XYZ file of C-alpha atoms in Angstrom:
104
model
C -5.259 10.641 16.363
C -7.518 7.699 15.948
C -7.168 4.759 13.468
C -9.419 6.223 10.844
C -7.521 9.548 10.859
C -4.242 7.692 10.380
C -5.703 5.637 7.436
C -7.224 8.777 5.907
C -3.753 10.544 6.142
C -2.067 7.506 4.563
C -4.563 7.559 1.647
C -4.046 11.221 1.034
C -0.269 11.034 1.358
C -0.147 13.461 4.356
C 3.023 13.445 6.442
C 1.715 13.134 10.026
C 4.974 14.149 11.511
C 6.158 16.841 9.145
C 8.434 19.207 11.050
C 8.197 17.250 14.332
C 9.670 14.182 15.882
C 7.511 11.052 15.971
C 6.239 10.388 19.514
C 7.893 7.730 21.597
C 6.196 4.243 21.615
C 4.320 3.737 24.833
C 1.605 1.141 24.809
C -1.634 2.035 26.679
C -4.918 0.344 27.298
C -6.927 0.166 24.104
C -3.940 0.483 21.697
C -4.285 -3.090 20.524
C -7.946 -2.609 19.927
C -7.307 0.603 18.074
C -4.680 -1.017 15.888
C -7.061 -4.057 15.254
C -9.754 -1.513 14.082
C -7.229 0.173 11.743
C -6.101 -3.141 10.377
C -9.692 -4.245 9.757
C -10.600 -0.962 8.154
C -7.652 -1.346 5.802
C -8.450 -4.912 4.960
C -12.108 -4.122 4.268
C -11.140 -1.342 1.860
C -11.163 -2.527 -1.739
C -7.902 -0.669 -2.449
C -5.038 -1.310 -0.082
C -2.138 0.939 -1.006
C 1.451 0.650 -0.011
C 0.953 3.927 1.904
C -1.727 2.287 3.932
C 0.545 -0.715 4.725
C 3.306 1.669 5.625
C 1.028 3.629 7.907
C -0.101 0.428 9.635
C 3.511 -0.473 10.236
C 4.189 2.973 11.583
C 1.048 2.859 13.732
C 2.128 -0.549 15.135
C 5.627 0.854 15.849
C 4.198 4.131 17.473
C 1.899 2.070 19.701
C 4.782 -0.224 20.716
C 3.005 -3.324 19.544
C 5.256 -6.317 19.306
C 5.002 -9.157 16.651
C 3.279 -11.297 19.309
C 0.679 -8.571 19.816
C 0.099 -8.464 16.086
C -0.266 -12.286 16.046
C -2.914 -12.101 18.739
C -4.862 -9.486 16.787
C -4.479 -11.506 13.645
C -5.877 -14.558 15.433
C -8.860 -12.418 16.625
C -9.448 -11.313 13.000
C -9.272 -14.968 11.787
C -11.676 -16.145 14.529
C -14.219 -13.417 13.565
C -14.032 -14.134 9.799
C -16.921 -16.608 9.901
C -19.174 -14.098 11.635
C -19.540 -11.469 8.910
C -20.009 -11.178 5.124
C -16.520 -9.644 4.582
C -14.593 -12.197 6.601
C -13.326 -14.383 3.787
C -12.181 -11.452 1.683
C -10.625 -9.884 4.765
C -8.572 -13.067 5.425
C -7.365 -13.028 1.801
C -6.158 -9.499 2.171
C -4.615 -10.318 5.583
C -2.686 -13.143 3.937
C -1.520 -10.806 1.082
C -0.359 -8.248 3.789
C 1.574 -10.820 5.718
C 3.303 -12.141 2.631
C 4.196 -8.659 1.424
C 5.079 -7.198 4.785
C 6.397 -10.020 7.101
C 6.735 -8.937 10.721
C 10.202 -8.989 12.114
């Protein structure tokens, strides 16, 4: 399941693991990039729901991303902010996310 499918499921309230056990976390090549894409997609959306944030947290957990991995991704998002029109608003939402959902 890709990042957009996860976000779509979160928005619609679908339970991705209904009747089955969530897969074990095992980080593979491209997982950080996929998570970064999902995080950017959520940040660029005008409506960021608690379900989306919960899905991002679950997604990060399923991928086995550690807080330092998230910090690296966050830094990449910050460094790209000046390069596109949504960058400033994306950073505002990122800060809101980090305040509301601090990483452990």
